[in-house]
Amino acid sequence: MCRHGKGHIYEYVETAIERGLDEIGFAEHIPIPGLHDPDGRMLIGEFPIYLQEIRDAQKKYSEITIRLGIEADFIPRYLDFVAKFLSEYPFDFVIGSVHFIDDWDFSHPDFIEKYHTFGIDETYKAYYNLLAEAAATGLFDVIGHFDQPKKFGHQPTTDLTSEIENALLIIHEKNLVLDVNTAGIRKPVGEIYPSEDILRRAHELGIPVILGSDAHRPEDVGSHFSEAREMLLKIGYERQCAFRNRERMLFPIE
Ligand SMILES: [Zn+2]
Ligand SMILES: [Zn+2]
């Protein structure tokens, strides 16, 4: 229902069934009235359609569990709106994500030249600081695509260990889950979010993980999950999470 995704909910569910998934969670981008983001998200008036379509899909497909989620942006000036919105609907899970540094959507392909005016290192630093702030709010269950500024292949030239460590420590302290997101494989960077090094540190800290394909087309549902599972098992993860009514459940990674 965002303006940059394709296909109907049923097509995503049917792909998930074909690919042998037991469960699929939808996480549309949260509508935020007032935010200038023309192709980023549904309008607030469309939100009831999303709820209804998830409910209809849950009734139609008994062979798979379908969860209602949302990807909520952390944008400081909209925090009160987002907090209220999240409290008003019966989400199974909430992904907290940072896509904006001030007014700049650094994850949008139309605005990538700003990495050079803002500075690549500065982008990463500002991003990780916002991500740490997002985790500290306690509003979210999952932190989405942890190292997203790498999306278009921009590599930092400075050591970001302390920024990354700080964000991970807050994620751990707030008992959040990391999104192991295969969309990065489909982007110019060509690798999973977060990187293997970051996941190793997350594993040492005992931070749980959830698999996500961040599918914006039905054919991307569950894409590269075997690669993601292989990486997680190699690092030492044995279990992955799912959510129901914002409560975490653990399952073996197989
Ligand atoms: Zn999107
Ligand atoms: Zn996102």
Coordinates of N, CA, C and O in Angstrom, one line a residue, residues 14-196:
E14 N 0.5 -16.0 -0.9 CA 0.6 -17.2 -1.8 C 2.0 -17.5 -2.1 O 2.4 -18.7 -2.1
T15 N 2.9 -16.5 -2.3 CA 4.3 -16.8 -2.5 C 4.9 -17.4 -1.2 O 5.7 -18.3 -1.3
A16 N 4.5 -16.9 0.0 CA 5.0 -17.4 1.2 C 4.6 -18.9 1.4 O 5.4 -19.7 1.8
I17 N 3.4 -19.2 1.0 CA 2.9 -20.6 1.1 C 3.8 -21.5 0.1 O 4.3 -22.5 0.5
E18 N 3.9 -21.0 -1.1 CA 4.7 -21.7 -2.1 C 6.1 -22.0 -1.7 O 6.7 -23.0 -1.9
R19 N 6.7 -21.0 -0.9 CA 8.1 -21.2 -0.5 C 8.2 -21.9 0.8 O 9.3 -21.9 1.4
G20 N 7.1 -22.4 1.3 CA 7.2 -23.2 2.5 C 7.3 -22.5 3.8 O 7.7 -23.1 4.8
L21 N 6.9 -21.2 3.8 CA 7.0 -20.5 5.1 C 5.8 -20.8 6.0 O 4.7 -21.1 5.4
D22 N 6.0 -20.9 7.3 CA 4.9 -21.2 8.2 C 4.1 -20.0 8.6 O 3.0 -20.0 9.1
E23 N 4.8 -18.8 8.4 CA 4.3 -17.6 8.9 C 4.8 -16.4 8.1 O 5.9 -16.5 7.6
I24 N 3.9 -15.4 7.9 CA 4.3 -14.2 7.2 C 3.8 -13.0 8.0 O 2.7 -13.0 8.5
G25 N 4.6 -12.0 8.2 CA 4.2 -10.8 8.8 C 4.3 -9.7 7.8 O 5.3 -9.5 7.1
F26 N 3.2 -8.9 7.8 CA 3.2 -7.7 7.0 C 3.6 -6.5 7.8 O 3.2 -6.4 9.0
A27 N 4.4 -5.6 7.2 CA 4.8 -4.4 8.0 C 4.8 -3.2 7.0 O 5.8 -2.8 6.5
E28 N 3.6 -2.7 6.7 CA 3.5 -1.5 5.9 C 4.2 -0.4 6.6 O 4.3 -0.3 7.8
H29 N 4.6 0.6 5.8 CA 5.2 1.8 6.3 C 4.0 2.6 7.0 O 2.9 2.7 6.5
I30 N 4.3 3.1 8.2 CA 3.3 3.8 9.0 C 2.9 5.1 8.3 O 3.8 5.8 7.8
P31 N 1.6 5.4 8.2 CA 1.2 6.7 7.7 C 1.6 7.8 8.7 O 1.3 7.6 9.9
I32 N 2.1 8.9 8.2 CA 2.4 10.0 9.1 C 1.9 11.3 8.4 O 2.5 11.8 7.5
P33 N 0.7 11.8 8.9 CA 0.2 13.0 8.3 C 1.2 14.2 8.5 O 1.8 14.3 9.6
G34 N 1.4 14.9 7.5 CA 2.3 16.1 7.6 C 3.7 15.8 7.1 O 4.4 16.7 6.7
L35 N 4.1 14.6 7.1 CA 5.5 14.2 6.6 C 5.5 14.3 5.1 O 4.7 13.6 4.5
H36 N 6.4 15.1 4.5 CA 6.5 15.1 3.1 C 7.3 13.9 2.6 O 8.5 13.8 2.7
D37 N 6.5 12.9 2.1 CA 7.1 11.7 1.7 C 6.2 11.0 0.6 O 5.5 10.0 0.9
P38 N 6.1 11.7 -0.5 CA 5.0 11.3 -1.5 C 4.9 9.9 -1.9 O 3.8 9.4 -2.1
D39 N 6.0 9.2 -2.1 CA 5.9 7.8 -2.5 C 6.3 6.8 -1.4 O 6.6 5.7 -1.6
G40 N 6.3 7.3 -0.1 CA 6.9 6.5 1.0 C 5.9 5.6 1.7 O 6.3 4.6 2.3
R41 N 4.6 6.0 1.7 CA 3.7 5.4 2.6 C 2.2 5.6 2.2 O 1.9 6.5 1.4
M42 N 1.3 4.8 2.7 CA -0.1 5.0 2.5 C -0.6 6.3 3.2 O 0.1 6.8 4.1
L43 N -1.7 6.8 2.8 CA -2.3 7.9 3.5 C -3.0 7.4 4.8 O -3.4 6.2 4.8
I44 N -3.2 8.2 5.7 CA -3.8 7.8 7.0 C -5.2 7.2 6.8 O -5.6 6.3 7.4
G45 N -5.9 7.8 5.8 CA -7.3 7.4 5.6 C -7.3 6.0 4.9 O -8.4 5.4 4.9
E46 N -6.2 5.5 4.4 CA -6.1 4.2 3.8 C -5.8 3.1 4.9 O -5.9 1.9 4.5
F47 N -5.5 3.5 6.1 CA -5.0 2.5 7.0 C -6.1 1.5 7.4 O -5.8 0.3 7.5
P48 N -7.4 1.8 7.5 CA -8.4 0.8 7.7 C -8.5 -0.3 6.6 O -8.8 -1.4 6.9
I49 N -8.1 0.1 5.4 CA -8.1 -0.9 4.3 C -7.0 -1.9 4.6 O -7.2 -3.1 4.4
Y50 N -5.9 -1.5 5.1 CA -4.8 -2.4 5.4 C -5.2 -3.4 6.5 O -5.1 -4.6 6.4
L51 N -5.8 -2.8 7.6 CA -6.3 -3.7 8.7 C -7.3 -4.7 8.1 O -7.2 -5.9 8.4
Q52 N -8.2 -4.3 7.3 CA -9.2 -5.2 6.8 C -8.6 -6.2 5.8 O -9.0 -7.4 5.9
E53 N -7.7 -5.8 5.0 CA -7.1 -6.8 4.1 C -6.3 -7.9 4.8 O -6.3 -9.0 4.4
I54 N -5.6 -7.5 5.9 CA -4.9 -8.5 6.7 C -5.9 -9.4 7.3 O -5.7 -10.7 7.3
R55 N -7.0 -8.9 7.9 CA -8.0 -9.8 8.5 C -8.6 -10.7 7.5 O -8.8 -11.9 7.7
D56 N -8.9 -10.2 6.3 CA -9.5 -11.0 5.2 C -8.5 -12.1 4.8 O -8.9 -13.3 4.7
A57 N -7.2 -11.8 4.7 CA -6.2 -12.8 4.4 C -6.1 -13.9 5.5 O -6.0 -15.1 5.2
Q58 N -6.2 -13.4 6.7 CA -6.1 -14.4 7.8 C -7.3 -15.4 7.7 O -7.1 -16.6 8.1
K59 N -8.4 -14.9 7.3 CA -9.6 -15.8 7.2 C -9.4 -16.7 6.0 O -9.8 -17.9 6.0
K60 N -8.9 -16.2 4.9 CA -8.8 -16.9 3.6 C -7.8 -18.0 3.6 O -8.0 -19.0 3.0
Y61 N -6.7 -17.8 4.3 CA -5.6 -18.7 4.2 C -5.4 -19.4 5.6 O -4.7 -18.8 6.5
S62 N -5.9 -20.6 5.8 CA -5.7 -21.3 7.1 C -4.4 -22.0 7.1 O -3.9 -22.4 8.2
E63 N -3.7 -22.2 6.0 CA -2.5 -23.0 5.9 C -1.3 -22.2 6.4 O -0.2 -22.7 6.4
I64 N -1.4 -20.9 6.6 CA -0.3 -20.1 7.0 C -0.7 -19.1 8.1 O -1.9 -18.6 8.0
T65 N 0.2 -18.8 9.0 CA -0.1 -17.8 10.0 C 0.3 -16.4 9.4 O 1.4 -16.2 8.9
I66 N -0.7 -15.5 9.6 CA -0.4 -14.1 9.0 C -0.5 -13.1 10.2 O -1.4 -13.1 10.9
R67 N 0.6 -12.3 10.3 CA 0.7 -11.4 11.4 C 0.6 -10.0 10.9 O 1.0 -9.6 9.8
L68 N 0.0 -9.2 11.8 CA -0.2 -7.7 11.5 C 0.9 -6.9 12.1 O 1.1 -6.9 13.3
G69 N 1.7 -6.4 11.3 CA 2.8 -5.5 11.8 C 2.8 -4.2 11.1 O 2.0 -3.8 10.3
I70 N 3.8 -3.4 11.5 CA 3.9 -2.0 11.0 C 5.4 -1.7 11.0 O 6.1 -2.1 12.0
E71 N 5.9 -1.0 10.1 CA 7.3 -0.4 10.1 C 7.1 1.1 10.5 O 6.6 1.9 9.7
A72 N 7.5 1.4 11.7 CA 7.3 2.7 12.2 C 8.6 3.5 12.2 O 9.6 3.0 12.7
D73 N 8.5 4.6 11.5 CA 9.8 5.5 11.4 C 10.0 6.1 12.8 O 9.1 6.6 13.4
F74 N 11.3 6.2 13.1 CA 11.7 7.1 14.2 C 12.1 8.4 13.6 O 13.2 8.5 12.9
I75 N 11.3 9.4 13.8 CA 11.6 10.8 13.4 C 11.2 11.6 14.6 O 10.0 11.6 15.0
P76 N 12.2 12.2 15.3 CA 11.9 12.8 16.6 C 10.7 13.7 16.6 O 9.9 13.6 17.5
R77 N 10.5 14.5 15.6 CA 9.3 15.4 15.7 C 8.0 14.7 15.5 O 7.0 15.3 15.8
Y78 N 8.0 13.5 15.1 CA 6.7 12.8 15.0 C 6.5 11.7 16.0 O 5.7 10.8 15.9
L79 N 7.4 11.7 17.0 CA 7.4 10.6 18.0 C 6.1 10.5 18.8 O 5.6 9.4 19.0
D80 N 5.5 11.6 19.1 CA 4.2 11.6 19.9 C 3.1 11.0 19.0 O 2.3 10.1 19.5
F81 N 3.1 11.4 17.8 CA 2.1 10.8 16.8 C 2.3 9.3 16.7 O 1.3 8.5 16.8
V82 N 3.5 8.9 16.5 CA 3.8 7.5 16.3 C 3.5 6.7 17.5 O 2.8 5.6 17.5
A83 N 3.8 7.2 18.7 CA 3.5 6.5 20.0 C 2.0 6.3 20.1 O 1.6 5.2 20.4
K84 N 1.3 7.3 19.8 CA -0.2 7.2 19.9 C -0.8 6.2 18.9 O -1.6 5.4 19.2
F85 N -0.3 6.3 17.7 CA -0.8 5.5 16.6 C -0.5 4.0 17.0 O -1.4 3.1 16.9
L86 N 0.7 3.7 17.5 CA 1.0 2.3 17.8 C 0.2 1.8 18.9 O -0.1 0.6 19.0
S87 N -0.3 2.7 19.8 CA -1.1 2.2 21.0 C -2.5 1.9 20.5 O -3.3 1.3 21.3
E88 N -2.9 2.4 19.4 CA -4.3 2.4 19.0 C -4.7 1.1 18.2 O -5.9 0.9 18.0
Y89 N -3.8 0.4 17.7 CA -4.1 -0.8 16.9 C -3.4 -2.1 17.4 O -2.4 -2.0 18.0
P90 N -4.1 -3.2 17.2 CA -3.6 -4.5 17.8 C -2.5 -5.1 17.0 O -2.6 -6.2 16.4
F91 N -1.4 -4.4 16.9 CA -0.3 -5.0 16.1 C 0.3 -6.2 16.7 O 0.4 -6.3 18.0
D92 N 0.8 -7.2 15.9 CA 1.5 -8.3 16.4 C 3.0 -7.9 16.6 O 3.6 -8.5 17.5
F93 N 3.5 -7.1 15.8 CA 4.9 -6.6 16.0 C 5.1 -5.2 15.3 O 4.3 -4.9 14.4
V94 N 6.0 -4.5 15.9 CA 6.3 -3.2 15.4 C 7.8 -3.1 15.1 O 8.7 -3.4 16.0
I95 N 8.2 -2.8 13.9 CA 9.6 -2.6 13.5 C 9.9 -1.1 13.6 O 9.1 -0.3 13.0
G96 N 10.9 -0.7 14.3 CA 11.3 0.6 14.4 C 12.5 0.8 13.5 O 13.5 0.1 13.5
S97 N 12.3 1.8 12.6 CA 13.4 2.0 11.6 C 13.7 3.5 11.4 O 12.8 4.4 11.6
V98 N 14.9 3.8 11.1 CA 15.3 5.1 10.7 C 15.6 5.2 9.2 O 16.4 4.5 8.7
H99 N 14.8 6.0 8.6 CA 15.0 6.3 7.1 C 15.3 7.8 6.9 O 15.7 8.1 5.8
F100 N 15.1 8.6 7.9 CA 15.3 10.0 7.7 C 16.3 10.6 8.7 O 16.3 10.3 9.9
I101 N 17.2 11.4 8.1 CA 18.1 12.3 8.9 C 17.5 13.7 8.7 O 17.6 14.2 7.5
D102 N 17.0 14.3 9.7 CA 16.2 15.5 9.5 C 15.1 15.3 8.4 O 14.4 14.4 8.5
D103 N 15.2 16.1 7.3 CA 14.2 15.9 6.2 C 14.7 15.0 5.1 O 14.0 14.8 4.1
W104 N 15.9 14.5 5.2 CA 16.5 13.7 4.2 C 16.2 12.2 4.3 O 16.6 11.6 5.3
D105 N 15.5 11.7 3.3 CA 15.3 10.2 3.3 C 16.6 9.6 2.6 O 16.6 9.5 1.4
F106 N 17.6 9.2 3.4 CA 18.8 8.7 2.8 C 18.6 7.3 2.2 O 19.5 6.8 1.6
S107 N 17.5 6.7 2.4 CA 17.2 5.4 1.9 C 16.6 5.4 0.5 O 16.3 4.4 -0.1
H108 N 16.3 6.7 0.1 CA 15.5 6.8 -1.2 C 16.5 7.1 -2.3 O 17.4 8.0 -2.3
P109 N 16.4 6.3 -3.4 CA 17.4 6.4 -4.5 C 17.4 7.8 -5.2 O 18.4 8.1 -5.8
D110 N 16.3 8.6 -5.1 CA 16.4 9.9 -5.7 C 17.2 10.9 -4.9 O 17.5 12.0 -5.4
F111 N 17.6 10.6 -3.7 CA 18.3 11.6 -2.9 C 19.7 11.1 -2.5 O 20.3 11.6 -1.5
I112 N 20.3 10.2 -3.3 CA 21.6 9.7 -2.9 C 22.8 10.7 -3.1 O 23.8 10.6 -2.4
E113 N 22.6 11.7 -3.9 CA 23.7 12.7 -4.0 C 24.0 13.4 -2.7 O 25.1 13.9 -2.4
K114 N 23.0 13.4 -1.8 CA 23.2 14.1 -0.5 C 24.2 13.4 0.4 O 24.7 14.0 1.3
Y115 N 24.5 12.1 0.1 CA 25.5 11.4 0.9 C 26.8 12.2 0.8 O 27.6 12.2 1.7
H116 N 27.0 12.8 -0.4 CA 28.3 13.5 -0.6 C 28.3 14.9 0.0 O 29.3 15.4 0.5
T117 N 27.1 15.6 0.0 CA 27.1 17.0 0.6 C 27.1 16.8 2.1 O 27.7 17.6 2.8
F118 N 26.3 15.8 2.6 CA 26.2 15.6 4.1 C 27.5 15.0 4.6 O 27.9 15.3 5.7
G119 N 28.1 14.2 3.8 CA 29.3 13.4 4.2 C 28.9 12.0 4.5 O 28.0 11.8 5.3
I120 N 29.6 11.1 4.0 CA 29.3 9.6 4.2 C 29.5 9.3 5.7 O 28.6 8.7 6.4
D121 N 30.6 9.7 6.3 CA 30.9 9.3 7.7 C 29.9 10.0 8.6 O 29.3 9.4 9.5
E122 N 29.5 11.3 8.2 CA 28.6 12.0 9.1 C 27.2 11.4 9.0 O 26.4 11.4 9.9
T123 N 26.9 10.9 7.8 CA 25.6 10.2 7.6 C 25.5 9.0 8.5 O 24.5 8.8 9.2
Y124 N 26.5 8.2 8.5 CA 26.5 7.0 9.4 C 26.4 7.4 10.8 O 25.7 6.8 11.6
K125 N 27.2 8.4 11.2 CA 27.2 8.8 12.7 C 25.8 9.3 13.1 O 25.3 8.9 14.1
A126 N 25.3 10.2 12.2 CA 23.9 10.7 12.6 C 22.9 9.6 12.6 O 22.0 9.5 13.5
Y127 N 23.0 8.7 11.6 CA 22.1 7.5 11.6 C 22.2 6.7 12.8 O 21.2 6.4 13.4
Y128 N 23.4 6.3 13.2 CA 23.5 5.4 14.4 C 23.0 6.1 15.7 O 22.5 5.4 16.5
N129 N 23.3 7.4 15.7 CA 22.8 8.1 16.9 C 21.2 8.1 16.9 O 20.6 7.9 18.0
L130 N 20.6 8.3 15.8 CA 19.2 8.2 15.7 C 18.7 6.8 16.0 O 17.6 6.6 16.7
L131 N 19.4 5.8 15.5 CA 19.0 4.4 15.8 C 19.0 4.1 17.3 O 18.1 3.5 17.8
A132 N 20.1 4.6 17.9 CA 20.2 4.4 19.4 C 19.0 5.1 20.1 O 18.4 4.5 21.0
E133 N 18.7 6.3 19.6 CA 17.6 7.0 20.2 C 16.3 6.3 20.0 O 15.4 6.2 20.9
A134 N 16.1 5.7 18.8 CA 14.9 5.0 18.5 C 14.8 3.8 19.4 O 13.7 3.5 20.0
A135 N 15.9 3.1 19.6 CA 15.8 1.9 20.4 C 15.5 2.3 21.9 O 14.7 1.6 22.6
A136 N 16.0 3.4 22.3 CA 15.8 3.9 23.7 C 14.4 4.2 24.0 O 13.9 4.2 25.1
T137 N 13.6 4.5 22.9 CA 12.2 4.9 23.2 C 11.4 3.8 23.8 O 10.3 4.0 24.4
G138 N 11.8 2.6 23.5 CA 11.0 1.4 24.0 C 9.7 1.2 23.2 O 8.8 0.4 23.6
L139 N 9.5 1.9 22.1 CA 8.2 1.8 21.4 C 8.2 0.6 20.4 O 7.1 0.3 19.9
F140 N 9.3 0.1 20.1 CA 9.4 -0.9 19.0 C 9.8 -2.3 19.6 O 10.3 -2.4 20.7
D141 N 9.5 -3.3 18.8 CA 9.9 -4.7 19.1 C 11.1 -5.1 18.4 O 11.9 -5.9 18.9
V142 N 11.3 -4.6 17.2 CA 12.3 -5.0 16.3 C 13.0 -3.7 15.8 O 12.4 -2.7 15.6
I143 N 14.3 -3.8 15.6 CA 15.0 -2.7 15.0 C 15.3 -3.1 13.5 O 16.0 -4.1 13.3
G144 N 14.8 -2.3 12.6 CA 14.9 -2.7 11.2 C 16.2 -2.3 10.5 O 16.9 -1.3 10.9
H145 N 16.6 -3.1 9.6 CA 17.8 -2.9 8.7 C 18.9 -2.1 9.4 O 19.1 -0.9 9.0
F146 N 19.6 -2.7 10.4 CA 20.5 -2.0 11.3 C 21.5 -1.0 10.6 O 21.7 0.1 11.1
D147 N 22.1 -1.5 9.5 CA 23.2 -0.7 8.9 C 22.7 -0.2 7.5 O 23.5 -0.2 6.6
Q148 N 21.5 0.4 7.5 CA 21.0 0.8 6.2 C 21.7 1.8 5.4 O 21.6 1.8 4.1
P149 N 22.5 2.7 6.0 CA 23.2 3.7 5.1 C 24.2 3.0 4.1 O 24.6 3.7 3.2
K150 N 24.4 1.7 4.3 CA 25.3 1.1 3.3 C 24.5 0.7 2.0 O 25.1 0.2 1.0
K151 N 23.2 0.9 2.0 CA 22.3 0.4 0.9 C 22.9 0.7 -0.5 O 22.8 -0.2 -1.3
F152 N 23.3 1.9 -0.8 CA 23.7 2.2 -2.1 C 25.2 2.0 -2.3 O 25.8 2.4 -3.3
G153 N 25.9 1.4 -1.3 CA 27.3 1.1 -1.5 C 28.2 2.1 -0.9 O 29.4 2.0 -1.0
H154 N 27.7 3.1 -0.2 CA 28.6 4.1 0.5 C 29.2 3.5 1.7 O 28.6 3.1 2.6
Q155 N 30.6 3.5 1.7 CA 31.3 2.9 2.8 C 31.9 4.0 3.7 O 32.5 4.9 3.1
P156 N 31.8 3.8 5.0 CA 32.4 4.9 5.9 C 33.9 4.7 5.8 O 34.5 3.7 5.6
T157 N 34.6 5.9 6.1 CA 36.1 5.9 6.1 C 36.6 6.0 7.5 O 37.8 6.0 7.8
T158 N 35.6 6.2 8.4 CA 36.0 6.3 9.8 C 35.6 5.1 10.6 O 34.7 4.3 10.2
D159 N 36.2 4.9 11.8 CA 35.8 3.8 12.6 C 34.5 4.1 13.4 O 34.4 5.0 14.1
L160 N 33.5 3.2 13.1 CA 32.2 3.5 13.7 C 31.9 2.5 14.9 O 30.7 2.4 15.3
T161 N 32.9 1.8 15.3 CA 32.7 0.8 16.4 C 31.9 1.3 17.6 O 31.0 0.7 18.0
S162 N 32.3 2.5 18.0 CA 31.6 3.0 19.2 C 30.2 3.3 19.0 O 29.3 3.1 19.8
E163 N 29.9 3.9 17.8 CA 28.5 4.2 17.5 C 27.6 2.9 17.4 O 26.5 2.8 17.9
I164 N 28.2 1.9 16.7 CA 27.5 0.6 16.5 C 27.3 0.0 17.9 O 26.2 -0.5 18.2
E165 N 28.4 0.0 18.7 CA 28.3 -0.7 20.0 C 27.3 0.0 20.9 O 26.5 -0.7 21.5
N166 N 27.2 1.3 20.8 CA 26.3 2.0 21.6 C 24.8 1.7 21.2 O 24.0 1.4 22.1
A167 N 24.6 1.6 19.9 CA 23.2 1.2 19.5 C 22.9 -0.2 19.9 O 21.8 -0.5 20.3
L168 N 23.9 -1.1 19.7 CA 23.6 -2.5 20.1 C 23.3 -2.6 21.6 O 22.5 -3.4 22.0
L169 N 24.1 -1.9 22.4 CA 23.9 -2.0 23.8 C 22.5 -1.5 24.2 O 21.9 -2.1 25.1
I170 N 22.0 -0.5 23.6 CA 20.7 0.0 23.9 C 19.6 -1.0 23.4 O 18.7 -1.3 24.1
I171 N 19.9 -1.6 22.3 CA 18.9 -2.6 21.7 C 18.9 -3.8 22.7 O 17.8 -4.3 23.0
H172 N 20.0 -4.2 23.2 CA 20.1 -5.3 24.2 C 19.4 -4.9 25.5 O 18.6 -5.6 26.0
E173 N 19.7 -3.7 26.0 CA 19.1 -3.2 27.3 C 17.6 -3.1 27.2 O 16.9 -3.4 28.2
K174 N 17.1 -2.7 26.0 CA 15.7 -2.6 25.9 C 15.0 -3.9 25.4 O 13.8 -3.9 25.1
N175 N 15.8 -4.9 25.3 CA 15.3 -6.2 25.0 C 14.6 -6.3 23.6 O 13.5 -6.9 23.5
L176 N 15.3 -5.7 22.7 CA 14.7 -5.6 21.3 C 15.4 -6.7 20.5 O 16.3 -7.3 20.8
V177 N 14.8 -6.9 19.3 CA 15.2 -7.9 18.4 C 15.8 -7.3 17.1 O 15.3 -6.2 16.7
L178 N 16.8 -7.9 16.5 CA 17.3 -7.3 15.3 C 16.7 -8.0 14.1 O 16.6 -9.2 14.0
D179 N 16.3 -7.2 13.1 CA 15.8 -7.6 11.8 C 17.0 -8.0 11.0 O 17.9 -7.2 10.7
V180 N 17.0 -9.3 10.6 CA 18.1 -9.8 9.7 C 17.4 -9.8 8.3 O 16.6 -10.6 8.0
N181 N 17.8 -8.8 7.6 CA 17.0 -8.3 6.5 C 17.7 -8.6 5.1 O 18.8 -8.0 4.9
T182 N 17.1 -9.4 4.3 CA 17.8 -9.8 3.1 C 17.6 -8.8 1.9 O 18.2 -9.0 0.9
A183 N 16.9 -7.7 2.2 CA 16.7 -6.8 1.1 C 18.0 -6.2 0.6 O 18.2 -5.8 -0.5
G184 N 19.0 -6.1 1.6 CA 20.3 -5.5 1.2 C 20.9 -6.3 0.1 O 21.7 -5.7 -0.7
I185 N 20.6 -7.6 0.0 CA 21.2 -8.4 -1.1 C 20.7 -7.9 -2.5 O 21.4 -8.0 -3.5
R186 N 19.5 -7.4 -2.5 CA 18.9 -6.9 -3.7 C 19.3 -5.5 -4.1 O 18.9 -5.0 -5.1
K187 N 20.0 -4.8 -3.2 CA 20.4 -3.4 -3.4 C 21.9 -3.4 -3.8 O 22.6 -4.4 -3.7
P188 N 22.3 -2.2 -4.2 CA 23.7 -2.1 -4.7 C 24.7 -2.7 -3.8 O 25.7 -3.3 -4.2
V189 N 24.5 -2.5 -2.5 CA 25.5 -3.0 -1.5 C 25.7 -4.5 -1.6 O 26.8 -5.1 -1.4
G190 N 24.6 -5.2 -1.9 CA 24.6 -6.7 -2.2 C 24.9 -7.5 -0.9 O 25.4 -8.6 -1.0
E191 N 24.5 -7.0 0.3 CA 24.7 -7.9 1.5 C 23.5 -7.6 2.4 O 22.9 -6.6 2.4
I192 N 23.4 -8.6 3.3 CA 22.3 -8.6 4.3 C 22.5 -7.4 5.3 O 23.7 -7.1 5.6
Y193 N 21.4 -6.9 5.8 CA 21.5 -6.0 6.9 C 21.2 -6.8 8.2 O 20.2 -7.5 8.1
P194 N 21.9 -6.7 9.2 CA 23.2 -6.0 9.4 C 24.3 -6.9 8.8 O 24.1 -8.1 8.6
S195 N 25.5 -6.4 8.7 CA 26.7 -7.1 8.3 C 27.0 -8.2 9.3 O 26.6 -8.2 10.4
E196 N 27.8 -9.2 8.8 CA 28.2 -10.3 9.6 C 28.9 -9.9 10.9 O 28.6 -10.4 12.0

